């Protein structure tokens, strides 16, 4: 992640600039890169497990919480990964908060493997396995990843569609611009292909 550099004279948080290219414009990732992504997420989760929390800490996460096992990113996806020949860095940590390892991993797996209605399942599944292999996912992780993937996708769908009613930004505008339809269809796609996906991740 970018290095925190304190605050400026106006009290704004200052972060290191991470040069490189957004992974989103270089999809699909290769199997080798998918393994690296899984390994990097494992490093993030290991570091997150050492984060000391206090009873007074307050966390407001956009999506509903799947749990509070660790404090992590909650949006590990191609649009938040900057890559260069020197380093890879996950950016946009403003949504960090309580989650679980498997929920954070499952969200990333679906996004980086492009496991959705616009891509071919047979091309996505090897990337799903590569990310899980890079993460060194346990048997228990692999059994839990599909249910977590569905739950996180439906949570994003509900956040977007619910924001149309509440007017909460930027989610309301995103929902109206087509993101709500995307996540609704993505959730349905996962449920439709659940048996095949579950067999592949095992």
Tab-separated table of N, CA, C and O in Angstrom, residues 42-166:
chain	number	residue	atom	x	y	z
A	42	UNK	N	-2.411	-12.446	0.993
A	42	UNK	CA	-2.037	-13.178	2.205
A	42	UNK	C	-1.133	-12.322	3.099
A	42	UNK	O	-1.298	-12.298	4.328
A	43	UNK	N	-0.187	-11.598	2.478
A	43	UNK	CA	0.697	-10.711	3.242
A	43	UNK	C	-0.121	-9.608	3.921
A	43	UNK	O	0.096	-9.282	5.093
A	44	UNK	N	-1.070	-9.032	3.168
A	44	UNK	CA	-1.931	-7.988	3.736
A	44	UNK	C	-2.697	-8.528	4.941
A	44	UNK	O	-2.774	-7.885	5.994
A	45	UNK	N	-3.250	-9.708	4.811
A	45	UNK	CA	-4.043	-10.284	5.897
A	45	UNK	C	-3.180	-10.623	7.113
A	45	UNK	O	-3.626	-10.463	8.260
A	46	UNK	N	-1.971	-11.083	6.866
A	46	UNK	CA	-1.070	-11.375	7.981
A	46	UNK	C	-0.725	-10.098	8.740
A	46	UNK	O	-0.689	-10.088	9.982
A	47	UNK	N	-0.485	-9.023	7.990
A	47	UNK	CA	-0.201	-7.740	8.633
A	47	UNK	C	-1.436	-7.222	9.369
A	47	UNK	O	-1.337	-6.678	10.477
A	48	UNK	N	-2.599	-7.402	8.750
A	48	UNK	CA	-3.838	-6.912	9.356
A	48	UNK	C	-4.131	-7.616	10.680
A	48	UNK	O	-4.678	-7.012	11.609
A	49	UNK	N	-3.751	-8.870	10.757
A	49	UNK	CA	-4.013	-9.628	11.985
A	49	UNK	C	-3.229	-9.071	13.165
A	49	UNK	O	-3.613	-9.269	14.318
A	50	UNK	N	-2.139	-8.347	12.864
A	50	UNK	CA	-1.314	-7.771	13.931
A	50	UNK	C	-1.748	-6.360	14.311
A	50	UNK	O	-1.167	-5.762	15.223
A	51	UNK	N	-2.775	-5.842	13.612
A	51	UNK	CA	-3.243	-4.479	13.889
A	51	UNK	C	-3.944	-4.436	15.245
A	51	UNK	O	-4.893	-5.190	15.485
A	52	UNK	N	-3.449	-3.575	16.124
A	52	UNK	CA	-4.023	-3.474	17.479
A	52	UNK	C	-5.262	-2.588	17.466
A	52	UNK	O	-5.203	-1.431	17.068
A	53	UNK	N	-6.381	-3.134	17.902
A	53	UNK	CA	-7.626	-2.371	17.953
A	53	UNK	C	-7.964	-1.991	19.385
A	53	UNK	O	-7.594	-2.679	20.329
A	54	UNK	N	-8.692	-0.894	19.498
A	54	UNK	CA	-9.150	-0.426	20.809
A	54	UNK	C	-10.675	-0.472	20.871
A	54	UNK	O	-11.333	-0.380	19.842
A	55	UNK	N	-11.210	-0.577	22.061
A	55	UNK	CA	-12.664	-0.615	22.221
A	55	UNK	C	-13.312	0.671	21.728
A	55	UNK	O	-14.486	0.680	21.336
A	56	UNK	N	-12.554	1.767	21.731
A	56	UNK	CA	-13.108	3.057	21.323
A	56	UNK	C	-13.104	3.266	19.811
A	56	UNK	O	-13.670	4.244	19.315
A	57	UNK	N	-12.461	2.361	19.066
A	57	UNK	CA	-12.398	2.514	17.611
A	57	UNK	C	-13.795	2.388	16.996
A	57	UNK	O	-14.573	1.505	17.377
A	58	UNK	N	-14.099	3.277	16.070
A	58	UNK	CA	-15.368	3.238	15.343
A	58	UNK	C	-15.075	3.038	13.861
A	58	UNK	O	-14.239	3.736	13.289
A	59	UNK	N	-15.778	2.102	13.243
A	59	UNK	CA	-15.568	1.810	11.831
A	59	UNK	C	-16.905	1.886	11.097
A	59	UNK	O	-17.875	1.272	11.507
A	60	UNK	N	-16.932	2.642	10.029
A	60	UNK	CA	-18.128	2.743	9.196
A	60	UNK	C	-17.782	2.195	7.819
A	60	UNK	O	-17.052	2.826	7.052
A	61	UNK	N	-18.240	0.985	7.518
A	61	UNK	CA	-17.970	0.374	6.223
A	61	UNK	C	-19.181	0.554	5.314
A	61	UNK	O	-20.323	0.556	5.774
A	62	UNK	N	-18.909	0.705	4.019
A	62	UNK	CA	-19.994	0.949	3.071
A	62	UNK	C	-20.903	-0.277	2.955
A	62	UNK	O	-22.117	-0.191	3.150
A	63	UNK	N	-20.314	-1.421	2.633
A	63	UNK	CA	-21.098	-2.652	2.553
A	63	UNK	C	-21.353	-3.199	3.947
A	63	UNK	O	-20.627	-2.884	4.887
A	64	UNK	N	-22.363	-4.042	4.075
A	64	UNK	CA	-22.601	-4.691	5.362
A	64	UNK	C	-21.389	-5.544	5.732
A	64	UNK	O	-20.708	-6.095	4.866
A	65	UNK	N	-21.160	-5.652	7.024
A	65	UNK	CA	-19.981	-6.360	7.512
A	65	UNK	C	-20.201	-7.867	7.521
A	65	UNK	O	-21.210	-8.342	8.040
A	66	UNK	N	-19.241	-8.623	6.996
A	66	UNK	CA	-19.344	-10.083	7.102
A	66	UNK	C	-18.813	-10.596	8.423
A	66	UNK	O	-18.987	-11.764	8.758
A	67	UNK	N	-18.133	-9.739	9.178
A	67	UNK	CA	-17.529	-10.116	10.448
A	67	UNK	C	-16.455	-9.103	10.803
A	67	UNK	O	-16.274	-8.110	10.110
A	68	UNK	N	-15.738	-9.370	11.898
A	68	UNK	CA	-14.716	-8.414	12.318
A	68	UNK	C	-13.418	-9.114	12.690
A	68	UNK	O	-12.697	-8.697	13.587
A	69	UNK	N	-13.108	-10.186	11.967
A	69	UNK	CA	-11.897	-10.960	12.234
A	69	UNK	C	-10.642	-10.096	12.094
A	69	UNK	O	-9.726	-10.171	12.915
A	70	UNK	N	-10.591	-9.294	11.030
A	70	UNK	CA	-9.440	-8.427	10.772
A	70	UNK	C	-9.939	-7.073	10.278
A	70	UNK	O	-11.107	-6.922	9.901
A	71	UNK	N	-9.035	-6.089	10.275
A	71	UNK	CA	-9.288	-4.820	9.595
A	71	UNK	C	-8.558	-4.895	8.262
A	71	UNK	O	-7.335	-5.033	8.218
A	72	UNK	N	-9.295	-4.849	7.161
A	72	UNK	CA	-8.655	-4.966	5.857
A	72	UNK	C	-9.307	-4.015	4.848
A	72	UNK	O	-10.142	-3.185	5.194
A	73	UNK	N	-8.933	-4.175	3.603
A	73	UNK	CA	-9.228	-3.204	2.547
A	73	UNK	C	-10.709	-3.123	2.198
A	73	UNK	O	-11.277	-2.055	2.018
A	74	UNK	N	-11.342	-4.280	2.014
A	74	UNK	CA	-12.761	-4.398	1.623
A	74	UNK	C	-13.037	-4.117	0.148
A	74	UNK	O	-14.189	-4.194	-0.283
A	75	UNK	N	-12.008	-3.774	-0.637
A	75	UNK	CA	-12.220	-3.523	-2.071
A	75	UNK	C	-10.946	-3.871	-2.842
A	75	UNK	O	-10.481	-3.102	-3.679
A	76	UNK	N	-10.385	-5.045	-2.546
A	76	UNK	CA	-9.185	-5.503	-3.250
A	76	UNK	C	-9.618	-5.987	-4.632
A	76	UNK	O	-10.179	-7.072	-4.782
A	77	UNK	N	-9.363	-5.162	-5.634
A	77	UNK	CA	-9.881	-5.417	-6.972
A	77	UNK	C	-8.964	-4.771	-8.007
A	77	UNK	O	-8.106	-3.946	-7.663
A	78	UNK	N	-9.123	-5.118	-9.278
A	78	UNK	CA	-8.235	-4.568	-10.315
A	78	UNK	C	-8.229	-3.054	-10.387
A	78	UNK	O	-7.215	-2.458	-10.774
A	79	UNK	N	-9.352	-2.415	-10.043
A	79	UNK	CA	-9.406	-0.957	-10.098
A	79	UNK	C	-8.650	-0.306	-8.949
A	79	UNK	O	-8.481	0.909	-8.926
A	80	UNK	N	-8.175	-1.104	-8.008
A	80	UNK	CA	-7.420	-0.559	-6.876
A	80	UNK	C	-6.005	-1.120	-6.773
A	80	UNK	O	-5.338	-0.928	-5.755
A	81	UNK	N	-5.540	-1.785	-7.821
A	81	UNK	CA	-4.176	-2.313	-7.835
A	81	UNK	C	-3.353	-1.572	-8.889
A	81	UNK	O	-3.705	-1.584	-10.074
A	82	UNK	N	-2.278	-0.928	-8.449
A	82	UNK	CA	-1.353	-0.233	-9.344
A	82	UNK	C	-0.095	-1.079	-9.468
A	82	UNK	O	0.509	-1.462	-8.459
A	83	UNK	N	0.308	-1.348	-10.722
A	83	UNK	CA	1.464	-2.217	-10.940
A	83	UNK	C	2.535	-1.492	-11.751
A	83	UNK	O	2.228	-0.762	-12.702
A	84	UNK	N	3.779	-1.701	-11.368
A	84	UNK	CA	4.926	-1.224	-12.132
A	84	UNK	C	5.998	-2.291	-12.056
A	84	UNK	O	5.845	-3.296	-11.345
A	85	UNK	N	7.104	-2.091	-12.764
A	85	UNK	CA	8.185	-3.071	-12.718
A	85	UNK	C	8.863	-3.096	-11.355
A	85	UNK	O	9.508	-4.081	-10.989
A	86	UNK	N	8.716	-2.008	-10.582
A	86	UNK	CA	9.353	-1.928	-9.270
A	86	UNK	C	8.491	-2.503	-8.145
A	86	UNK	O	9.004	-3.122	-7.216
A	87	UNK	N	7.168	-2.303	-8.230
A	87	UNK	CA	6.315	-2.735	-7.125
A	87	UNK	C	4.863	-2.795	-7.568
A	87	UNK	O	4.476	-2.218	-8.584
A	88	UNK	N	4.084	-3.500	-6.771
A	88	UNK	CA	2.636	-3.491	-6.893
A	88	UNK	C	2.085	-2.875	-5.620
A	88	UNK	O	2.603	-3.130	-4.530
A	89	UNK	N	1.031	-2.069	-5.746
A	89	UNK	CA	0.472	-1.423	-4.558
A	89	UNK	C	-1.047	-1.363	-4.666
A	89	UNK	O	-1.594	-0.908	-5.679
A	90	UNK	N	-1.727	-1.824	-3.625
A	90	UNK	CA	-3.166	-1.629	-3.524
A	90	UNK	C	-3.423	-0.224	-2.969
A	90	UNK	O	-2.870	0.153	-1.925
A	91	UNK	N	-4.244	0.536	-3.669
A	91	UNK	CA	-4.566	1.897	-3.270
A	91	UNK	C	-6.021	1.977	-2.799
A	91	UNK	O	-6.726	0.981	-2.769
A	92	UNK	N	-6.438	3.195	-2.450
A	92	UNK	CA	-7.839	3.482	-2.100
A	92	UNK	C	-8.265	2.709	-0.853
A	92	UNK	O	-9.208	1.928	-0.874
A	93	UNK	N	-7.594	3.008	0.247
A	93	UNK	CA	-7.854	2.322	1.508
A	93	UNK	C	-8.902	3.040	2.359
A	93	UNK	O	-9.067	2.712	3.535
A	94	UNK	N	-9.634	3.989	1.785
A	94	UNK	CA	-10.592	4.748	2.590
A	94	UNK	C	-11.772	3.895	3.043
A	94	UNK	O	-12.489	4.262	3.972
A	95	UNK	N	-11.983	2.739	2.410
A	95	UNK	CA	-13.069	1.855	2.825
A	95	UNK	C	-12.619	0.751	3.756
A	95	UNK	O	-13.394	-0.179	4.038
A	96	UNK	N	-11.387	0.843	4.239
A	96	UNK	CA	-10.876	-0.204	5.133
A	96	UNK	C	-11.710	-0.277	6.408
A	96	UNK	O	-12.197	0.739	6.911
A	97	UNK	N	-11.868	-1.488	6.905
A	97	UNK	CA	-12.650	-1.674	8.119
A	97	UNK	C	-12.783	-3.136	8.448
A	97	UNK	O	-12.140	-3.996	7.822
A	98	UNK	N	-13.619	-3.468	9.412
A	98	UNK	CA	-13.768	-4.860	9.843
A	98	UNK	C	-14.289	-5.758	8.720
A	98	UNK	O	-15.193	-5.384	7.971
A	99	UNK	N	-13.711	-6.928	8.615
A	99	UNK	CA	-14.143	-7.925	7.648
A	99	UNK	C	-13.577	-9.269	8.104
A	99	UNK	O	-13.072	-9.393	9.216
A	100	UNK	N	-13.673	-10.268	7.250
A	100	UNK	CA	-13.034	-11.548	7.514
A	100	UNK	C	-12.046	-11.827	6.394
A	100	UNK	O	-12.153	-11.282	5.298
A	101	UNK	N	-11.092	-12.698	6.692
A	101	UNK	CA	-10.104	-13.052	5.674
A	101	UNK	C	-10.790	-13.605	4.423
A	101	UNK	O	-10.488	-13.199	3.302
A	102	UNK	N	-11.714	-14.561	4.632
A	102	UNK	CA	-12.304	-15.229	3.479
A	102	UNK	C	-13.200	-14.282	2.688
A	102	UNK	O	-13.264	-14.367	1.457
A	103	UNK	N	-13.863	-13.346	3.345
A	103	UNK	CA	-14.699	-12.383	2.624
A	103	UNK	C	-13.846	-11.449	1.774
A	103	UNK	O	-14.170	-11.175	0.609
A	104	UNK	N	-12.752	-10.959	2.341
A	104	UNK	CA	-11.848	-10.073	1.612
A	104	UNK	C	-11.217	-10.805	0.431
A	104	UNK	O	-11.105	-10.263	-0.671
A	105	UNK	N	-10.822	-12.050	0.667
A	105	UNK	CA	-10.232	-12.867	-0.392
A	105	UNK	C	-11.247	-13.180	-1.486
A	105	UNK	O	-10.944	-13.063	-2.678
A	106	UNK	N	-12.443	-13.578	-1.091
A	106	UNK	CA	-13.464	-13.962	-2.068
A	106	UNK	C	-13.834	-12.803	-2.987
A	106	UNK	O	-14.009	-12.982	-4.199
A	107	UNK	N	-13.947	-11.614	-2.423
A	107	UNK	CA	-14.252	-10.424	-3.220
A	107	UNK	C	-13.163	-10.208	-4.267
A	107	UNK	O	-13.444	-9.932	-5.437
A	108	UNK	N	-11.900	-10.359	-3.846
A	108	UNK	CA	-10.774	-10.167	-4.758
A	108	UNK	C	-10.733	-11.249	-5.829
A	108	UNK	O	-10.475	-10.966	-7.013
A	109	UNK	N	-10.972	-12.487	-5.445
A	109	UNK	CA	-10.950	-13.602	-6.394
A	109	UNK	C	-11.944	-13.365	-7.526
A	109	UNK	O	-11.610	-13.493	-8.716
A	110	UNK	N	-13.171	-13.022	-7.175
A	110	UNK	CA	-14.189	-12.815	-8.210
A	110	UNK	C	-13.795	-11.691	-9.155
A	110	UNK	O	-13.931	-11.808	-10.374
A	111	UNK	N	-13.261	-10.599	-8.591
A	111	UNK	CA	-12.926	-9.435	-9.408
A	111	UNK	C	-11.742	-9.704	-10.325
A	111	UNK	O	-11.791	-9.400	-11.532
A	112	UNK	N	-10.660	-10.266	-9.780
A	112	UNK	CA	-9.458	-10.465	-10.587
A	112	UNK	C	-9.614	-11.598	-11.602
A	112	UNK	O	-9.005	-11.563	-12.671
A	113	UNK	N	-10.415	-12.602	-11.289
A	113	UNK	CA	-10.644	-13.692	-12.229
A	113	UNK	C	-11.693	-13.337	-13.277
A	113	UNK	O	-11.896	-14.086	-14.221
A	114	UNK	N	-12.352	-12.193	-13.100
A	114	UNK	CA	-13.441	-11.758	-13.981
A	114	UNK	C	-14.532	-12.836	-14.051
A	114	UNK	O	-14.973	-13.258	-15.112
A	115	UNK	N	-14.946	-13.241	-12.874
A	115	UNK	CA	-15.969	-14.272	-12.742
A	115	UNK	C	-17.337	-13.587	-12.780
A	115	UNK	O	-17.947	-13.303	-11.750
A	116	UNK	N	-17.794	-13.310	-14.004
A	116	UNK	CA	-19.065	-12.607	-14.148
A	116	UNK	C	-19.700	-12.920	-15.494
A	116	UNK	O	-19.170	-13.715	-16.281
A	117	UNK	N	-20.832	-12.289	-15.742
A	117	UNK	CA	-21.651	-12.579	-16.905
A	117	UNK	C	-21.032	-12.135	-18.226
A	117	UNK	O	-21.509	-12.507	-19.296
A	118	UNK	N	-19.970	-11.352	-18.191
A	118	UNK	CA	-19.353	-10.850	-19.415
A	118	UNK	C	-18.129	-11.655	-19.857
A	118	UNK	O	-17.505	-11.336	-20.873
A	119	UNK	N	-17.755	-12.681	-19.093
A	119	UNK	CA	-16.544	-13.427	-19.404
A	119	UNK	C	-16.825	-14.926	-19.359
A	119	UNK	O	-17.831	-15.363	-18.821
A	120	UNK	N	-15.919	-15.681	-19.968
A	120	UNK	CA	-16.116	-17.119	-20.086
A	120	UNK	C	-15.700	-17.832	-18.796
A	120	UNK	O	-14.593	-17.631	-18.297
A	121	UNK	N	-16.574	-18.667	-18.299
A	121	UNK	CA	-16.330	-19.363	-17.052
A	121	UNK	C	-15.068	-20.216	-17.129
A	121	UNK	O	-14.272	-20.257	-16.189
A	122	UNK	N	-14.872	-20.894	-18.260
A	122	UNK	CA	-13.724	-21.795	-18.376
A	122	UNK	C	-12.394	-21.040	-18.376
A	122	UNK	O	-11.342	-21.615	-18.066
A	123	UNK	N	-12.421	-19.745	-18.692
A	123	UNK	CA	-11.208	-18.936	-18.633
A	123	UNK	C	-11.005	-18.335	-17.247
A	123	UNK	O	-9.864	-18.077	-16.834
A	124	UNK	N	-12.086	-18.132	-16.532
A	124	UNK	CA	-12.000	-17.533	-15.195
A	124	UNK	C	-11.552	-18.540	-14.143
A	124	UNK	O	-10.783	-18.197	-13.237
A	125	UNK	N	-12.004	-19.776	-14.247
A	125	UNK	CA	-11.757	-20.744	-13.178
A	125	UNK	C	-10.273	-21.033	-12.931
A	125	UNK	O	-9.867	-21.155	-11.761
A	126	UNK	N	-9.422	-21.148	-13.962
A	126	UNK	CA	-7.994	-21.329	-13.670
A	126	UNK	C	-7.397	-20.157	-12.891
A	126	UNK	O	-6.497	-20.354	-12.059
A	127	UNK	N	-7.892	-18.945	-13.128
A	127	UNK	CA	-7.403	-17.781	-12.388
A	127	UNK	C	-7.901	-17.814	-10.949
A	127	UNK	O	-7.180	-17.415	-10.024
A	128	UNK	N	-9.124	-18.269	-10.754
A	128	UNK	CA	-9.647	-18.451	-9.397
A	128	UNK	C	-8.717	-19.386	-8.617
A	128	UNK	O	-8.293	-19.086	-7.492
A	129	UNK	N	-8.384	-20.522	-9.230
A	129	UNK	CA	-7.520	-21.490	-8.557
A	129	UNK	C	-6.127	-20.914	-8.315
A	129	UNK	O	-5.517	-21.169	-7.257
A	130	UNK	N	-5.606	-20.144	-9.271
A	130	UNK	CA	-4.263	-19.573	-9.122
A	130	UNK	C	-4.203	-18.591	-7.956
A	130	UNK	O	-3.230	-18.574	-7.194
A	131	UNK	N	-5.226	-17.770	-7.817
A	131	UNK	CA	-5.248	-16.818	-6.697
A	131	UNK	C	-5.307	-17.563	-5.376
A	131	UNK	O	-4.575	-17.238	-4.424
A	132	UNK	N	-6.146	-18.587	-5.299
A	132	UNK	CA	-6.254	-19.370	-4.064
A	132	UNK	C	-4.956	-20.107	-3.770
A	132	UNK	O	-4.547	-20.218	-2.606
A	133	UNK	N	-4.286	-20.596	-4.810
A	133	UNK	CA	-3.000	-21.258	-4.610
A	133	UNK	C	-1.964	-20.269	-4.092
A	133	UNK	O	-1.186	-20.580	-3.186
A	134	UNK	N	-1.929	-19.063	-4.687
A	134	UNK	CA	-0.990	-18.048	-4.235
A	134	UNK	C	-1.243	-17.640	-2.795
A	134	UNK	O	-0.294	-17.364	-2.044
A	135	UNK	N	-2.490	-17.630	-2.408
A	135	UNK	CA	-2.872	-17.295	-1.033
A	135	UNK	C	-2.541	-18.435	-0.071
A	135	UNK	O	-2.518	-18.218	1.141
A	136	UNK	N	-2.288	-19.618	-0.630
A	136	UNK	CA	-2.123	-20.840	0.163
A	136	UNK	C	-3.383	-21.114	0.972
A	136	UNK	O	-3.356	-21.408	2.178
A	137	UNK	N	-4.511	-21.017	0.268
A	137	UNK	CA	-5.808	-21.199	0.916
A	137	UNK	C	-5.953	-22.621	1.443
A	137	UNK	O	-5.608	-23.593	0.772
A	138	UNK	N	-6.482	-22.717	2.635
A	138	UNK	CA	-6.702	-24.016	3.261
A	138	UNK	C	-7.934	-24.693	2.666
A	138	UNK	O	-8.706	-24.082	1.908
A	139	UNK	N	-8.131	-25.936	3.027
A	139	UNK	CA	-9.336	-26.655	2.607
A	139	UNK	C	-10.581	-25.910	3.091
A	139	UNK	O	-11.575	-25.782	2.365
A	140	UNK	N	-10.515	-25.402	4.322
A	140	UNK	CA	-11.656	-24.668	4.887
A	140	UNK	C	-11.896	-23.365	4.131
A	140	UNK	O	-13.048	-22.997	3.873
A	141	UNK	N	-10.812	-22.661	3.778
A	141	UNK	CA	-10.943	-21.434	2.992
A	141	UNK	C	-11.634	-21.717	1.666
A	141	UNK	O	-12.527	-20.979	1.237
A	142	UNK	N	-11.190	-22.775	1.000
A	142	UNK	CA	-11.731	-23.104	-0.320
A	142	UNK	C	-13.212	-23.471	-0.245
A	142	UNK	O	-13.980	-23.151	-1.152
A	143	UNK	N	-13.607	-24.126	0.818
A	143	UNK	CA	-15.018	-24.474	0.991
A	143	UNK	C	-15.865	-23.241	1.252
A	143	UNK	O	-17.041	-23.189	0.874
A	144	UNK	N	-15.256	-22.236	1.886
A	144	UNK	CA	-16.005	-21.037	2.281
A	144	UNK	C	-15.986	-19.937	1.232
A	144	UNK	O	-16.776	-18.994	1.314
A	145	UNK	N	-15.095	-20.037	0.239
A	145	UNK	CA	-14.882	-18.896	-0.648
A	145	UNK	C	-16.079	-18.620	-1.558
A	145	UNK	O	-16.423	-17.456	-1.798
A	146	UNK	N	-16.742	-19.644	-2.077
A	146	UNK	CA	-17.892	-19.388	-2.946
A	146	UNK	C	-19.059	-18.755	-2.192
A	146	UNK	O	-19.599	-17.742	-2.647
A	147	UNK	N	-19.489	-19.299	-1.028
A	147	UNK	CA	-20.536	-18.603	-0.278
A	147	UNK	C	-20.163	-17.156	0.049
A	147	UNK	O	-21.002	-16.258	-0.020
A	148	UNK	N	-18.888	-16.926	0.396
A	148	UNK	CA	-18.444	-15.567	0.701
A	148	UNK	C	-18.469	-14.697	-0.542
A	148	UNK	O	-18.800	-13.499	-0.481
A	149	UNK	N	-18.129	-15.271	-1.686
A	149	UNK	CA	-18.146	-14.531	-2.938
A	149	UNK	C	-19.572	-14.078	-3.274
A	149	UNK	O	-19.797	-12.926	-3.669
A	150	UNK	N	-20.512	-14.986	-3.113
A	150	UNK	CA	-21.908	-14.644	-3.376
A	150	UNK	C	-22.383	-13.572	-2.403
A	150	UNK	O	-23.018	-12.586	-2.803
A	151	UNK	N	-22.047	-13.731	-1.124
A	151	UNK	CA	-22.509	-12.766	-0.123
A	151	UNK	C	-21.932	-11.383	-0.384
A	151	UNK	O	-22.646	-10.382	-0.292
A	152	UNK	N	-20.643	-11.305	-0.716
A	152	UNK	CA	-20.014	-10.002	-0.974
A	152	UNK	C	-20.582	-9.357	-2.234
A	152	UNK	O	-20.760	-8.135	-2.296
A	153	UNK	N	-20.879	-10.152	-3.253
A	153	UNK	CA	-21.458	-9.620	-4.486
A	153	UNK	C	-22.863	-9.095	-4.233
A	153	UNK	O	-23.237	-8.016	-4.707
A	154	UNK	N	-23.633	-9.825	-3.458
A	154	UNK	CA	-24.979	-9.367	-3.125
A	154	UNK	C	-24.944	-8.168	-2.181
A	154	UNK	O	-25.834	-7.301	-2.251
A	155	UNK	N	-23.928	-8.112	-1.334
A	155	UNK	CA	-23.794	-6.949	-0.455
A	155	UNK	C	-23.501	-5.686	-1.264
A	155	UNK	O	-24.045	-4.607	-0.983
A	156	UNK	N	-22.663	-5.810	-2.281
A	156	UNK	CA	-22.388	-4.663	-3.152
A	156	UNK	C	-23.633	-4.274	-3.941
A	156	UNK	O	-23.954	-3.088	-4.082
A	157	UNK	N	-24.350	-5.272	-4.431
A	157	UNK	CA	-25.615	-5.007	-5.126
A	157	UNK	C	-26.581	-4.246	-4.222
A	157	UNK	O	-27.180	-3.233	-4.639
A	158	UNK	N	-26.725	-4.696	-2.998
A	158	UNK	CA	-27.667	-4.069	-2.074
A	158	UNK	C	-27.237	-2.658	-1.700
A	158	UNK	O	-28.079	-1.764	-1.536
A	159	UNK	N	-25.920	-2.448	-1.557
A	159	UNK	CA	-25.416	-1.107	-1.272
A	159	UNK	C	-25.780	-0.144	-2.389
A	159	UNK	O	-26.299	0.955	-2.143
A	160	UNK	N	-25.543	-0.560	-3.624
A	160	UNK	CA	-25.801	0.308	-4.765
A	160	UNK	C	-27.292	0.580	-4.934
A	160	UNK	O	-27.717	1.738	-5.051
A	161	UNK	N	-28.093	-0.463	-4.939
A	161	UNK	CA	-29.527	-0.275	-5.169
A	161	UNK	C	-30.186	0.457	-4.008
A	161	UNK	O	-31.083	1.281	-4.208
A	162	UNK	N	-29.736	0.175	-2.780
A	162	UNK	CA	-30.288	0.878	-1.623
A	162	UNK	C	-29.952	2.355	-1.630
A	162	UNK	O	-30.729	3.180	-1.138
A	163	UNK	N	-28.806	2.693	-2.218
A	163	UNK	CA	-28.380	4.091	-2.250
A	163	UNK	C	-29.218	4.939	-3.203
A	163	UNK	O	-29.249	6.160	-3.073
A	164	UNK	N	-29.895	4.302	-4.138
A	164	UNK	CA	-30.793	5.060	-5.016
A	164	UNK	C	-31.905	5.695	-4.177
A	164	UNK	O	-32.298	6.840	-4.397
A	165	UNK	N	-32.376	4.945	-3.177
A	165	UNK	CA	-33.428	5.445	-2.295
A	165	UNK	C	-32.902	6.478	-1.310
A	165	UNK	O	-33.520	7.527	-1.085
A	166	UNK	N	-31.732	6.187	-0.728
A	166	UNK	CA	-31.194	7.090	0.296
A	166	UNK	C	-30.479	8.294	-0.284
A	166	UNK	O	-30.286	9.300	0.402
